[in-house]
Amino acid sequence: MQRLYEEVKRNDIQILENWHVLDLIHKDGICYGLIAFNKDHNKIKAFFSRIVILATGPAGHIYSNTTNSTNCTGDGVAIAYRAGAYLKDMEFVQFHPTSLIGSNILITERARSAGAYLFNKNGERFMTEYAPFSLELAPRDIVSRSIINEINDGFGLKDSKYDDYIELSFTHLSDSVLNEKLSDVKDMASSLLNIDIKKTPLKIIPAQHYMMGGILINVNCETSIQNLYSAGECSCLSVHGANRLGGNSLIECLVFGKIAGEQISHYDKNTKVDINSIDFDKYIGRPAEHYIEDVENLLNNIDLEYVSNSCTKLQSLMTSNVGILRTNELLNKALSELSIIKTQLLSNSSNNPNNFEYSVFHYFELLNMLDVAEAIVSSSLLREESRGSHFRLDFPLRNDKDWLSHVLVQLSNSNLKTSLEPVIINDIFPDSRTY
Ligand SMILES: Cc1cc2nc3c(=O)[nH]c(=O)nc-3n(C[C@H](O)[C@H](O)[C@H](O)COP(=O)(O)OP(=O)(O)OC[C@H]3O[C@@H](n4cnc5c(N)ncnc54)[C@H](O)[C@@H]3O)c2cc1C
């Protein structure tokens, strides 16, 4: 971060803090800037620009159990989608097998590679059944599914406050392993939970961790909208396929962040956009003052308690119906319930006098979360097979014959449209997965 900060200073780059991007200014597949909301003053402003790079990060907050922070609401993905950009691989949502119940703090894979075991309520090391060779070190999707299977089959342990869980046990490990390899886990358990992991196992469940899908980009970080680029977790070049390997996600930030920067460096930063020559109304589809008026009216008529309850509804729906195990029935139900949540949210206009002004942007975040959720559900419904992190109980096998394709999602005439794009394999063909 220090290096980044130095570069920002050296290049005299202006940072605008507390501006929340709402939408892109665009017309006929070309991006001309963005509209943002100032969280301190509740004001909306249009920013015209030759280039926009969306690097808004993950969308994990659409699930109740996630290792992501609460601001991971998929804004960039939803913003690009509403402007007509293609989204790709949205059905591939990674769940990390070991997060603490309650807080969803991630317990590093290092714990299992140092020798920690997973136990069910009978004290059985159940991974021997699901992945006899790799055991606890099988890929994230397999360990997560195994844990959920154990819990669903009644082999989870009961907690008085939270849902059933599985134990991650370190009690058989030597002091030197705990101190040399897992001192951070040991310290965290001791300070946060008042637990000595040498004596007491951790209570864990899987939690949403990473989105393999996102805004479709090419190797130059260009999206399907002219002048709109993307990098980081909100983008998707499919570098991770259907299932990211641990430790690899920073490719999207470091490698593609650099590429995006290089790509746009040929634009002369001294040539300012002539704002007066741009007809703002044309690019947002209605007169500018109406847009701003509408949003300001909206801000005065939001019941944030209602927004918060709708958000919780969305999160539990996504967790129960669009999580680790999916079926046609669950996904269809999710799709219709999402539509109800959205319709009710858009028509709700009861002001709550207890609103805390600063947090009205949660309304916009929720609308983004609903768009992202809809894209995930629609892609998951279309992919009638199981691959990587996407597991369909009604289509449990991988089907390379019919499904070596990416699912693309696009908003077209106000409707979500899905399409398929073949996976191009030049080198290594997919093999069977045995662990
Ligand atoms: C617990 C945990 C552990 C991880 N460990 C690893 C690891 O060991 N190795 C690895 O490779 N990866 C790891 N990852 C994944 C990796 O951290 C993320 O993929 C990566 O940080 C995403 O970076 P990003 O820049 O795309 O998004 P972020 O770092 O989330 O940055 C996005 C930025 O955009 C801003 N933003 C969002 N919406 C808006 C809006 N509407 N308007 C204005 N600004 C907005 C946000 O405030 C934020 O500052 C881990 C993730 C988690 C959650």
mmCIF file of C-alpha atoms and ligand atoms in Angstrom, residues 19-22 55-58 67-69 71-73 75-76 79 106 209-210 231-234 244 246-253 368, ligand 1:
data_model
loop_
_atom_site.group_PDB
_atom_site.id
_atom_site.type_symbol
_atom_site.label_atom_id
_atom_site.label_comp_id
_atom_site.label_asym_id
_atom_site.label_seq_id
_atom_site.Cartn_x
_atom_site.Cartn_y
_atom_site.Cartn_z
ATOM 1 C CA TRP A 19 -17.918 9.170 -2.867
ATOM 2 C CA HIS A 20 -20.096 6.170 -3.588
ATOM 3 C CA VAL A 21 -20.442 5.363 -7.298
ATOM 4 C CA LEU A 22 -24.068 4.785 -8.294
ATOM 5 C CA ALA A 55 -12.119 -2.088 -9.358
ATOM 6 C CA THR A 56 -14.838 -2.276 -6.739
ATOM 7 C CA GLY A 57 -14.050 -5.726 -5.355
ATOM 8 C CA PRO A 58 -16.180 -8.656 -4.190
ATOM 9 C CA THR A 67 -15.453 -13.969 4.989
ATOM 10 C CA ASN A 68 -15.833 -10.677 3.056
ATOM 11 C CA SER A 69 -16.431 -7.374 4.791
ATOM 12 C CA ASN A 71 -18.907 -3.232 2.015
ATOM 13 C CA CYS A 72 -18.467 -6.131 -0.443
ATOM 14 C CA THR A 73 -21.789 -5.560 -2.158
ATOM 15 C CA ASP A 75 -21.370 -2.506 -6.755
ATOM 16 C CA GLY A 76 -19.115 -2.449 -9.816
ATOM 17 C CA ILE A 79 -23.207 -0.905 -12.189
ATOM 18 C CA LEU A 106 -11.414 -17.232 8.098
ATOM 19 C CA HIS A 209 -15.213 -16.326 0.201
ATOM 20 C CA TYR A 210 -14.620 -15.304 -3.406
ATOM 21 C CA ALA A 231 -9.627 -5.194 -12.765
ATOM 22 C CA GLY A 232 -9.601 -7.013 -9.431
ATOM 23 C CA GLU A 233 -12.204 -9.342 -8.009
ATOM 24 C CA CYS A 234 -15.133 -7.586 -9.715
ATOM 25 C CA ARG A 244 -9.851 -20.489 -7.568
ATOM 26 C CA GLY A 246 -5.918 -20.457 -2.544
ATOM 27 C CA GLY A 247 -3.477 -17.525 -2.677
ATOM 28 C CA ASN A 248 -4.105 -16.730 -6.352
ATOM 29 C CA SER A 249 -6.637 -13.948 -6.314
ATOM 30 C CA LEU A 250 -4.138 -11.141 -6.160
ATOM 31 C CA ILE A 251 -3.369 -11.884 -9.835
ATOM 32 C CA GLU A 252 -6.509 -9.973 -10.649
ATOM 33 C CA CYS A 253 -5.408 -6.974 -8.616
ATOM 34 C CA ASN A 368 -26.684 -3.696 -6.464
HETATM 35 C C1 LIG B 1 -10.373 -13.109 4.677
HETATM 36 C C2 LIG B 1 -9.785 -13.093 3.299
HETATM 37 C C3 LIG B 1 -8.529 -13.632 3.073
HETATM 38 C C4 LIG B 1 -7.979 -13.628 1.792
HETATM 39 N N1 LIG B 1 -6.735 -14.154 1.601
HETATM 40 C C5 LIG B 1 -6.186 -14.105 0.371
HETATM 41 C C6 LIG B 1 -4.863 -14.605 0.153
HETATM 42 O O1 LIG B 1 -4.216 -15.094 1.074
HETATM 43 N N2 LIG B 1 -4.351 -14.535 -1.104
HETATM 44 C C7 LIG B 1 -5.052 -14.013 -2.150
HETATM 45 O O2 LIG B 1 -4.543 -13.981 -3.265
HETATM 46 N N3 LIG B 1 -6.303 -13.525 -1.966
HETATM 47 C C8 LIG B 1 -6.889 -13.556 -0.746
HETATM 48 N N4 LIG B 1 -8.163 -13.074 -0.566
HETATM 49 C C9 LIG B 1 -8.883 -12.475 -1.702
HETATM 50 C C10 LIG B 1 -8.373 -11.067 -1.970
HETATM 51 O O3 LIG B 1 -8.145 -10.418 -0.734
HETATM 52 C C11 LIG B 1 -9.401 -10.262 -2.762
HETATM 53 O O4 LIG B 1 -9.748 -10.949 -3.932
HETATM 54 C C12 LIG B 1 -8.816 -8.918 -3.140
HETATM 55 O O5 LIG B 1 -8.440 -8.186 -1.987
HETATM 56 C C13 LIG B 1 -9.826 -8.085 -3.919
HETATM 57 O O6 LIG B 1 -9.205 -6.860 -4.205
HETATM 58 P P1 LIG B 1 -9.951 -5.762 -5.062
HETATM 59 O O7 LIG B 1 -8.993 -4.618 -5.186
HETATM 60 O O8 LIG B 1 -10.532 -6.341 -6.280
HETATM 61 O O9 LIG B 1 -11.187 -5.319 -4.124
HETATM 62 P P2 LIG B 1 -11.160 -4.562 -2.720
HETATM 63 O O10 LIG B 1 -9.872 -4.722 -2.022
HETATM 64 O O11 LIG B 1 -12.414 -4.986 -2.021
HETATM 65 O O12 LIG B 1 -11.267 -3.030 -3.122
HETATM 66 C C14 LIG B 1 -12.437 -2.513 -3.704
HETATM 67 C C15 LIG B 1 -12.543 -1.043 -3.338
HETATM 68 O O13 LIG B 1 -13.631 -0.461 -4.063
HETATM 69 C C16 LIG B 1 -14.404 0.344 -3.178
HETATM 70 N N5 LIG B 1 -15.791 0.393 -3.653
HETATM 71 C C17 LIG B 1 -16.671 -0.637 -3.752
HETATM 72 N N6 LIG B 1 -17.849 -0.198 -4.219
HETATM 73 C C18 LIG B 1 -17.715 1.136 -4.437
HETATM 74 C C19 LIG B 1 -18.599 2.153 -4.912
HETATM 75 N N7 LIG B 1 -19.861 1.908 -5.271
HETATM 76 N N8 LIG B 1 -18.125 3.421 -5.003
HETATM 77 C C20 LIG B 1 -16.847 3.715 -4.641
HETATM 78 N N9 LIG B 1 -15.963 2.795 -4.184
HETATM 79 C C21 LIG B 1 -16.407 1.523 -4.085
HETATM 80 C C22 LIG B 1 -14.292 -0.368 -1.828
HETATM 81 O O14 LIG B 1 -14.589 0.516 -0.775
HETATM 82 C C23 LIG B 1 -12.836 -0.824 -1.845
HETATM 83 O O15 LIG B 1 -11.996 0.186 -1.367
HETATM 84 C C24 LIG B 1 -8.723 -13.076 0.707
HETATM 85 C C25 LIG B 1 -9.994 -12.541 0.925
HETATM 86 C C26 LIG B 1 -10.528 -12.542 2.210
HETATM 87 C C27 LIG B 1 -11.906 -11.962 2.416
#
